[in-house]
Each structure stands twice: as C-alpha cells, then as structure tokens.
Amino acid sequence: MSAVAGFPQAERQRRPALGRLLGSGAVMVTVIYLLLLLVYSLCQKNALSMTQFSDQLSNGLPLALGAAGGTLVVLMRGFDLSVAGVIALADVLTATQAGDGQLGALLCLAMVVGTGLLVGAVNGFLVAYVGLQSIACTLATMIICSGVALLVLDAPGGNVPDFISDNLTGTLLGVPVPLIIALVVLLGWVILRKTNWGVGLYALGADETAARLAGVPVRRVKFLAFCAAGALYGVAGMMLAAATSNGDPGAGTSYLLLVFAAIAIGGTTFTGGRGGLLGSMIGAATLMLLQKVLFSLGVSSFYTGIGQGLIMIAAVLIAALSARLARRMPR
Amino acid sequence: MKEAFMPGHAVADTRTTGRALGSEVITPLVLFALTVLLVIASRWISPSLGGFHQVAAIIVLSSFLMVVAFGQQMVVLIGGLDLSLPSLLTLGGILTFAWSGASGWSLIWILLVVLVVNGAIGALSGAGIAWLRIPPFIMTLAMGIIVYSAALGITAGTPRGHPSAALGSLFSGRILGLPPIIYIMILFVVFGTALQSYTPFGRKLYALGTSPVAAHVAGLHVAWLTVATYAISAAAAGCAGFLLVGYAGGATLVMGQSYLLPSIAAVVVGGTSIVGGRGNYISAVAASLLLTTFSTIISSIQILEGWRTIIYGCLILIAIAALREDVPLWLNRSLQRPSRPPQAPGAARSTQ
C-alpha cells in the first residue's frame, strides 16, 4: 500500500516544474478560465466586480459540486447518471421540507446529504457488490429519484426558507459563502486523497486487477466513492434550491450532460485514474462563464451552443496537447 | 506461485468466452419472453390491453427506439457512447419535414439526403475521436450541442414544412392487417443483425471494442472503422427522425430529446457491455420492445406521474439485475469469498 502511495510523489519530484504544470488538467483549465475572464472583462464593464463574481459563484456552485461528485466515479472508470436524479430530489426536498432558521438549515443539510448517501449507497452496492454496470444501474436510480422528486413536488414551485437562500448565496466575513463551500469540499478532497481510500481510488481507475492484487479493497473503495458522490449531489441540489429560491422536479436533467462536460474540460480522463476534483470544479466555472462571455459578445442566444461546443472540443484538445508536451519534456 | 494463480485465470476465461456465447442467445430470448408475458399479464390491468392491436401498437411505438438503438449499440460496441443522437434525430426530422409533402417517390430522395447529411456529421465526430483522440463522450456531446444550436438558429425555434401523407401511411396504412412499418422494421432488424454479426465489418467492430491495440496490431484500420461506426450511428438517428415525422405528422426541436436515455437503456438492458466488445443488436431490439411495453402498460395505470416514473425505474433495475449473465457465477463467488483475501496478498508478494 505504501509503495502505491509513494509512487505519484516520486514521479512528481522527478519532473521539471514546467512539465508538471503543463501536464496537470487543473492548471490548463485554470488558464482557459482566466483567458475567458479576460475576454469577459474587456466586453463587459463590471465583469470583475464583487457582485458579479459572487453571482457567478452561487449560480455555478451546483454544477461544480455535481461535477466534483461525478469525478469520484469517473476516476474509477464509472459513469454516475444518478446526479440528475439526486440534484432534483434534493432541490425539491429543500423547497418543501426545510424549516426556517439555523436549525432548519442544518436539518435540511442533514436531509439532503442523507438522501444523497442513501442513493449513493444503493448505486455503490449494485456496482461494487452485485457487479452491475455503473451506467446501467445509475440510469435506473436516476429515473427512480426523479419519480420521487415528482411525488414530493409535482410542478415547479415550493418555497425555500429565506435563511437558506440568503445565507448560502450571501457572504460570510466578506467572503462569498459559495466560495467557502467549494473550498471546504476541496479541503476535504485534499485530505481524503491521501488516505488509503483516495490512493485506492486512483489505483483502481488506472488498473483494477493490479489494484486488487496490490491489496486495495476494491469493493469498499467503489462503494464509498458512490456514497461520497451522492452526498455531494445532495449538497448541490440544496445549493440549487438556494440559488433559485424555489424547487423544480425537472431541475436535474439540464445538469446531467453539463456535469460530464465539466469533468472532461477539467482534465479528468474517462479512461480512469487521472484527474481530480479541482479541475472539474474549475471546469464547471468555465462552462458557466462561457455562457456569459458568448452572451456579452453579442452572439444570438440561438447560436451560443455552437460556441459552447467548439470551446469544449478546443479545451479538451489543448489539455491533451499540453499533456503530450509535458511528456516530451526532458526529465 | 504461478501455478497457484493459474486456476483463477482459467475461471475468468470461461466467464468471458464460454458464457458470452450462451448469453448471445439467452438474453434476447429471455427479453422476448418477458415482453410476451407482460403483454399477456397486462389484460388484468385493463381489458383494453393485451390484444392484437396493442401488440401492433407497441411494435410501432418501439420502432423509433429500435432504429436509434441500432446506432447507439454499434458505438457502444467499440467502447464509445453517442450523446449526439437526440440532436441528429431532430435534424433528420426537421430536414424531412421541410422537404416532404410532395409525391411519394420523393421521400426516397429525402431519406437519402438525410442519411448523407447525418452520416457526414457523424463521420466528423468519428474523425475527431479517431485522429484527434477527443474522448467520444465529449466529442459527441459537443457535436450534439452544435447541431442542436444550428438547427435552433436556422429554424428560429419553429420548424416549418408540410406533413407527408405518403410517410404517414407507413403508420396508418394496412398490409395484411398490419401497418407497413412493422414489415419495414422486420427487414431493418434482419439487416442490422446481419451487418453486425455476419459481415467482416461487424466482426471487426467486436475486435476493435475488445482491444483497440490488438485490433490495430491485427491490421485493422481502427480510425476508419471508428469513423464509419459514428457515421452509421448518426445516419440511424436521422432515419429515426425521418420515421418520427411520418408518425407524428411534424417535427419539433425537442423530438429527439426523449430518445437519448432510452437508447442507452435499451443497449445496456440488452446486455451490451459499456466498455465495448460484447453485445448484439437483436438483444437491443428485444430490450427496446420490453422498455416500450413497460411504459405503455405503466401509462395506462391510473396513478400519479411520480409513481409511474418510480415503477419504470424499478422495472429497468430489475431487468438489468435479472439479466446479468453471470448471476450463477456471482452466487458461487459470494459463497467462496472467505477463501479469497489470503490469496490476493500472496499473489501480489510473489510478483515483487
């Protein structure tokens, strides 16, 4: 186990700094994000103001959290389609069941995280212990979750308590709360990826047989990854309800494909074992910013999709090119 | 230690080769049987169900899914996933609707144009995947968004055209008491199965899906095969759009959207492995029929929409779990599990 854990570090030390930067998907997507931000600030006057930034954060956080959760599953070569179902379910639960005040918000958080954990545990059990294909069983759980969401709230509406919608989109000591949430998730990830579970996750994605032979408890690692992903989707749904101030049982569907786009742009490969949560979350921010940039450039809203599609392809190509450059660098 | 490890290898091999041969026959048979049982059982739910007309209606309704699933299944077979299908179906529908309305024979030209236009777009996706090494997921997702956005811009939100009587008669007409589309679908399924299972092209796809590296070493033109597969998938989606215009009498910009997840569901319920190399079209056809039967029966029950969705999801889950080809093997392994952990670390130590 320690041999597996030591390997990435050893490799990292051998590489020159430039090669390391070029090879990291998170760094490349950050560069793309900053370029877009530059374009945006040139064509929109108050683009870099605090309110704009804060707005973007609260609108982008649900996608970022969803992408963060999805990354955990993609890292081990899985697909988790239940993200759409859990976001919708957590969204309507927040809009109908949450109480007011601090206690209500805490209970609501416990409720959405619990829901996400439950769905994640079902997915994890079916994939890790029963051996179903992840895309197949998460498709079924997604459909079931959206059905439950329809039972909770059959049409867009509901009422999100002011405490939740104000505080989750507001600021704490001058720092936007969505940023704090994102940082907490990233901090948790930084700690977790150093644990046996985190190392096992990467090992499992790179080569499942090798990981099993090296003593990684493959089933438990898979199971826990689905659980953690579910919990993150739950928080994403609550954040979505807070940002939109109401619930919508169909809210999840628009996130399904965007989540995977954010993961891909963030440099996590669908062949497993490479990438991370930071890249996916910045990838999500890039996608959200892209819509604003295309709008402010005066592209007709009919055609924004063309720009979005082209930039997605370009981002993946740039990431691949820079990774290739990094590999050619002298060691 | 090498000898001690060999038996495990042999067991794994019988699972991937020996059983897969059996499942090629068993999976579609089980799916067809389930469909028939469901249709018969549906008489208890409502007396209007379970009759001859309802069977014909289910086949007609599932024909679009069968055509879309044909493309999706081939793409999944080579280890990809086609997310551009909804947009390409919509494009096919919009083109058909815009040009149809003239005499019956012009329909063939319209179909040809739709196949060529969609095939070219699919080939472009395939080229990006094969030569630029863009992940299939992201390439087809981006292509789907681009095509949809172009369709939205060109039609300004509302596709215009004329419903075609000739195209509509595929569904409303009767040959020997059945709508002509049913005979066309039988031909399509026979053609599709033959292409996939009995032509060199189809067999090459299996090789490519099992191992692209091995396929390349064996002298297959991996890049061109990939391009051809995505082109065929896109053409199939266009064909489904063409047919859907005949059924619905018009085209909308969202007509493709309800086919993405069902196409994936049909493929995976049919037992095709999402990592490629395993599965067959006849199973996807059977799964399309089963899924359509599920939704037809569920929609006739008088309950809340939420419950309907939940039941549909549960049925898919049950179908996937029940059709696992290695259920007996899994039971075996679960019973033997206590003996496995000591073996794994031992094997690891010996390799170091």
Coordinates of N, CA and C in Angstrom, one line a residue, chain A residues 3 77 79 81 122 125-126 129-137 139-148 150-151 154 209 212-215 219 256-258 260-262 264-265 270 301-310 312-313 316-317 320 324, chain B residues 5 81 83 132-135 137-139 141-143 145-150 152-154 156-157 260-261 264-265 268-269 271-275 304-307 309-310 312-314 316-317 320-321 324 330 333 337 340 344-345 347-349 351-352:
Chain A
A3 N 3.8 1.5 -1.1 CA 4.5 1.6 -2.3 C 3.6 2.4 -3.4
R77 N -13.4 4.9 -13.6 CA -13.9 4.4 -14.9 C -15.4 4.1 -14.9
F79 N -19.6 5.6 -14.6 CA -20.5 6.7 -15.0 C -21.5 6.8 -13.9
L81 N -25.0 8.5 -13.6 CA -26.1 9.3 -14.1 C -27.0 9.7 -13.0
V122 N -27.0 2.8 -2.5 CA -27.7 1.8 -3.4 C -26.8 1.6 -4.7
F125 N -23.7 -0.3 -3.8 CA -23.9 -1.7 -3.6 C -24.1 -2.5 -4.9
L126 N -24.9 -1.9 -5.8 CA -25.2 -2.6 -7.0 C -24.0 -2.7 -7.9
Y129 N -20.9 -4.7 -5.2 CA -21.1 -6.0 -4.7 C -22.0 -6.9 -5.6
V130 N -22.9 -6.3 -6.4 CA -23.7 -7.1 -7.3 C -23.0 -7.2 -8.6
G131 N -22.2 -6.2 -9.0 CA -21.4 -6.2 -10.2 C -22.2 -5.7 -11.4
L132 N -23.2 -4.9 -11.2 CA -23.9 -4.3 -12.4 C -23.0 -3.2 -13.0
Q133 N -23.3 -2.9 -14.3 CA -22.6 -1.8 -15.0 C -23.0 -0.5 -14.3
S134 N -22.1 0.4 -14.0 CA -22.4 1.6 -13.3 C -23.4 2.5 -14.1
I135 N -23.2 2.6 -15.5 CA -24.1 3.4 -16.3 C -25.5 2.9 -16.3
A136 N -25.7 1.5 -16.2 CA -27.0 0.9 -16.3 C -27.7 1.1 -15.0
C137 N -27.1 0.9 -13.8 CA -27.9 0.9 -12.6 C -28.1 2.4 -12.1
L139 N -28.6 4.8 -14.2 CA -29.7 5.2 -15.0 C -31.0 4.9 -14.4
A140 N -31.1 3.7 -13.8 CA -32.3 3.3 -13.2 C -32.6 4.1 -11.9
T141 N -31.5 4.3 -11.1 CA -31.7 5.1 -9.8 C -32.0 6.5 -10.1
M142 N -31.4 7.0 -11.2 CA -31.8 8.4 -11.6 C -33.3 8.5 -11.9
I143 N -33.8 7.5 -12.7 CA -35.2 7.6 -13.0 C -36.1 7.5 -11.8
I144 N -35.7 6.6 -10.9 CA -36.4 6.4 -9.6 C -36.4 7.7 -8.8
C145 N -35.2 8.3 -8.7 CA -35.1 9.6 -7.9 C -36.0 10.7 -8.5
S146 N -36.0 10.8 -9.9 CA -36.8 11.8 -10.4 C -38.3 11.5 -10.2
G147 N -38.7 10.3 -10.1 CA -40.0 9.9 -9.8 C -40.4 10.3 -8.4
V148 N -39.5 10.1 -7.4 CA -39.7 10.5 -6.0 C -39.8 12.0 -6.0
L150 N -40.9 14.0 -8.2 CA -42.2 14.4 -8.7 C -43.3 14.1 -7.7
L151 N -43.1 13.1 -6.8 CA -44.1 12.9 -5.8 C -44.0 14.0 -4.7
D154 N -45.0 18.2 -7.5 CA -45.3 17.8 -8.9 C -45.1 18.8 -10.0
T209 N -7.3 -4.7 -11.9 CA -6.7 -6.0 -11.5 C -5.5 -5.8 -10.7
R212 N -6.4 -4.7 -7.2 CA -6.8 -5.8 -6.4 C -5.7 -6.6 -5.9
L213 N -4.7 -6.9 -6.8 CA -3.6 -7.7 -6.4 C -2.7 -7.0 -5.4
A214 N -2.7 -5.7 -5.5 CA -1.8 -4.9 -4.6 C -2.5 -4.8 -3.2
G215 N -3.7 -5.3 -3.1 CA -4.4 -5.3 -1.8 C -5.3 -4.2 -1.5
R219 N -13.9 -3.4 -3.7 CA -15.4 -3.2 -3.5 C -15.7 -2.1 -2.5
L256 N -27.3 16.9 -16.2 CA -26.7 15.6 -16.5 C -25.5 15.7 -17.4
L257 N -25.7 16.3 -18.6 CA -24.6 16.3 -19.6 C -23.6 17.4 -19.2
L258 N -24.1 18.5 -18.6 CA -23.1 19.5 -18.2 C -22.1 19.0 -17.2
F260 N -20.8 16.1 -17.0 CA -19.8 15.3 -17.6 C -18.9 16.2 -18.5
A261 N -19.5 17.2 -19.1 CA -18.7 18.2 -19.8 C -17.7 18.9 -18.9
A262 N -18.1 19.3 -17.7 CA -17.3 20.0 -16.8 C -16.1 19.1 -16.4
A264 N -14.8 16.6 -18.1 CA -13.9 16.4 -19.2 C -13.0 17.6 -19.4
I265 N -13.6 18.8 -19.4 CA -12.8 20.0 -19.5 C -11.8 20.1 -18.4
F270 N -11.8 9.9 -19.0 CA -12.8 8.9 -18.9 C -12.3 7.5 -18.9
S301 N -28.6 34.2 -28.9 CA -28.8 33.1 -28.0 C -29.1 31.8 -28.7
F302 N -29.6 31.9 -29.9 CA -29.8 30.7 -30.7 C -28.5 29.9 -30.9
Y303 N -27.5 30.7 -31.2 CA -26.2 30.1 -31.6 C -25.2 29.9 -30.5
T304 N -25.5 30.3 -29.3 CA -24.5 30.1 -28.2 C -24.0 28.7 -28.1
G305 N -24.9 27.7 -28.4 CA -24.5 26.3 -28.4 C -23.3 26.0 -29.3
I306 N -23.2 26.7 -30.4 CA -22.1 26.4 -31.4 C -20.8 26.8 -30.7
G307 N -20.8 28.0 -30.1 CA -19.6 28.4 -29.4 C -19.2 27.5 -28.2
Q308 N -20.3 27.1 -27.5 CA -20.1 26.2 -26.3 C -19.4 24.9 -26.8
G309 N -20.0 24.3 -27.8 CA -19.5 23.0 -28.3 C -18.1 23.1 -28.8
L310 N -17.8 24.2 -29.6 CA -16.4 24.4 -30.1 C -15.4 24.5 -29.0
M312 N -15.7 23.5 -25.9 CA -15.5 22.2 -25.2 C -14.4 21.4 -25.9
I313 N -14.6 21.3 -27.3 CA -13.6 20.5 -28.0 C -12.2 21.1 -27.9
V316 N -10.5 20.4 -24.5 CA -10.0 19.0 -24.4 C -8.8 18.9 -25.3
L317 N -8.8 19.5 -26.5 CA -7.6 19.4 -27.3 C -6.4 20.0 -26.7
A320 N -5.0 17.9 -24.0 CA -4.3 16.8 -24.5 C -2.9 17.1 -25.1
R324 N 0.8 16.1 -23.8 CA 1.8 15.4 -24.6 C 3.1 16.2 -24.5
Chain B
F5 N -1.7 -19.4 -9.2 CA -2.5 -18.3 -9.8 C -3.3 -18.7 -11.0
L81 N -19.7 6.1 -26.8 CA -21.0 6.4 -26.4 C -21.4 7.6 -27.3
L83 N -23.7 10.7 -27.6 CA -24.6 11.6 -27.0 C -25.2 12.6 -28.0
L132 N -8.0 13.0 -33.6 CA -7.6 14.0 -32.6 C -7.7 13.4 -31.2
R133 N -8.2 12.2 -31.1 CA -8.2 11.5 -29.8 C -9.0 12.2 -28.8
I134 N -10.1 12.9 -29.2 CA -11.0 13.5 -28.3 C -11.9 12.4 -27.7
P135 N -12.1 12.4 -26.4 CA -13.0 11.3 -25.8 C -14.4 11.3 -26.5
F137 N -17.2 10.7 -25.5 CA -18.3 11.4 -24.6 C -18.3 12.8 -25.0
I138 N -17.1 13.5 -25.0 CA -17.1 14.9 -25.1 C -17.3 15.3 -26.6
M139 N -16.8 14.5 -27.5 CA -16.9 14.9 -28.9 C -18.4 14.8 -29.3
L141 N -21.0 14.9 -27.3 CA -21.8 15.9 -26.6 C -21.7 17.3 -27.2
A142 N -20.4 17.6 -27.6 CA -20.2 18.9 -28.2 C -20.9 19.0 -29.6
M143 N -20.7 17.9 -30.4 CA -21.3 17.9 -31.7 C -22.9 18.0 -31.6
I145 N -24.5 19.5 -29.2 CA -24.9 20.9 -28.8 C -24.8 21.8 -30.1
I146 N -23.7 21.6 -30.9 CA -23.5 22.4 -32.1 C -24.7 22.2 -33.1
V147 N -25.0 20.9 -33.3 CA -26.0 20.6 -34.3 C -27.4 21.2 -33.8
Y148 N -27.7 21.0 -32.5 CA -28.9 21.5 -32.0 C -29.0 23.0 -32.1
S149 N -27.9 23.6 -31.8 CA -27.9 25.1 -31.8 C -28.1 25.6 -33.2
A150 N -27.4 24.9 -34.2 CA -27.6 25.3 -35.6 C -29.0 25.1 -36.0
L152 N -31.6 25.1 -34.2 CA -32.4 26.1 -33.5 C -32.3 27.5 -34.2
G153 N -31.1 27.8 -34.6 CA -30.9 29.1 -35.2 C -31.5 29.2 -36.6
I154 N -31.4 28.1 -37.4 CA -31.9 28.1 -38.8 C -33.4 28.1 -38.8
A156 N -35.2 29.2 -36.3 CA -35.7 30.2 -35.4 C -36.7 29.7 -34.5
G157 N -36.6 28.5 -34.1 CA -37.4 27.9 -33.0 C -38.6 27.1 -33.5
L260 N -32.5 9.8 -25.9 CA -31.1 9.6 -25.5 C -31.0 8.5 -24.4
L261 N -31.7 8.8 -23.3 CA -31.6 7.8 -22.2 C -32.2 6.4 -22.6
I264 N -29.7 4.4 -24.5 CA -28.7 3.8 -23.6 C -29.3 2.7 -22.8
A265 N -30.5 2.9 -22.3 CA -31.2 1.8 -21.5 C -31.4 0.6 -22.4
V268 N -28.0 -1.2 -22.7 CA -27.5 -1.9 -21.5 C -28.4 -3.0 -21.0
V269 N -29.7 -2.8 -21.1 CA -30.6 -3.8 -20.7 C -30.4 -5.0 -21.6
G271 N -27.8 -6.1 -22.5 CA -26.6 -6.9 -22.1 C -25.3 -6.5 -22.8
T272 N -25.4 -5.4 -23.6 CA -24.1 -4.9 -24.2 C -23.3 -4.2 -23.1
S273 N -21.9 -4.6 -23.2 CA -21.0 -4.0 -22.2 C -20.6 -2.6 -22.6
I274 N -20.7 -1.7 -21.6 CA -20.4 -0.3 -21.9 C -18.9 -0.1 -22.2
V275 N -18.1 -1.0 -21.8 CA -16.7 -0.9 -22.1 C -16.3 -1.5 -23.5
L304 N -50.3 8.6 -9.9 CA -49.5 9.8 -10.1 C -48.3 9.6 -11.0
E305 N -48.0 10.7 -11.8 CA -46.8 10.6 -12.7 C -45.6 10.1 -11.9
G306 N -45.4 10.6 -10.7 CA -44.2 10.3 -9.9 C -44.1 8.8 -9.7
W307 N -45.2 8.1 -9.3 CA -45.2 6.7 -9.1 C -44.9 6.0 -10.4
T309 N -43.1 7.0 -12.8 CA -41.6 7.1 -13.1 C -40.9 6.1 -12.2
I310 N -41.3 6.0 -10.9 CA -40.6 5.2 -10.0 C -40.7 3.7 -10.4
Y312 N -41.2 2.6 -13.4 CA -40.4 2.4 -14.6 C -39.0 2.2 -14.3
G313 N -38.5 3.0 -13.4 CA -37.1 2.9 -12.9 C -36.8 1.6 -12.3
C314 N -37.7 1.1 -11.4 CA -37.6 -0.1 -10.7 C -37.6 -1.3 -11.7
I316 N -36.6 -1.2 -14.8 CA -35.3 -1.2 -15.5 C -34.3 -1.9 -14.7
L317 N -34.3 -1.5 -13.4 CA -33.3 -2.0 -12.4 C -33.4 -3.5 -12.3
I320 N -32.2 -5.2 -15.5 CA -30.7 -5.3 -15.6 C -30.2 -6.3 -14.6
A321 N -30.7 -6.4 -13.4 CA -30.2 -7.3 -12.4 C -30.5 -8.8 -12.8
R324 N -28.3 -10.3 -15.7 CA -26.8 -10.4 -15.6 C -26.4 -11.8 -16.0
W330 N -21.8 -15.3 -9.8 CA -21.7 -14.3 -8.7 C -22.1 -15.1 -7.4
R333 N -19.2 -17.1 -6.3 CA -18.1 -16.3 -5.8 C -18.4 -15.8 -4.4
R337 N -16.2 -16.5 -1.0 CA -15.4 -15.3 -0.7 C -14.5 -15.4 0.5
R340 N -10.9 -16.0 -0.4 CA -10.1 -15.2 -1.4 C -9.1 -14.3 -0.8
A344 N -5.0 -13.1 -2.4 CA -4.6 -11.9 -3.1 C -3.3 -11.3 -2.7
P345 N -3.1 -11.1 -1.4 CA -1.8 -10.5 -1.0 C -0.6 -11.4 -1.3
A347 N -0.4 -13.4 -3.9 CA -0.1 -13.2 -5.4 C 0.7 -11.9 -5.6
A348 N 0.3 -10.9 -4.8 CA 1.0 -9.6 -5.0 C 2.4 -9.7 -4.6
R349 N 2.7 -10.4 -3.5 CA 4.0 -10.5 -3.0 C 4.9 -11.3 -4.0
T351 N 4.8 -11.3 -7.1 CA 5.2 -10.5 -8.3 C 6.3 -9.5 -8.0
Q352 N 6.5 -9.2 -6.7 CA 7.5 -8.1 -6.4 C 9.0 -8.7 -6.5

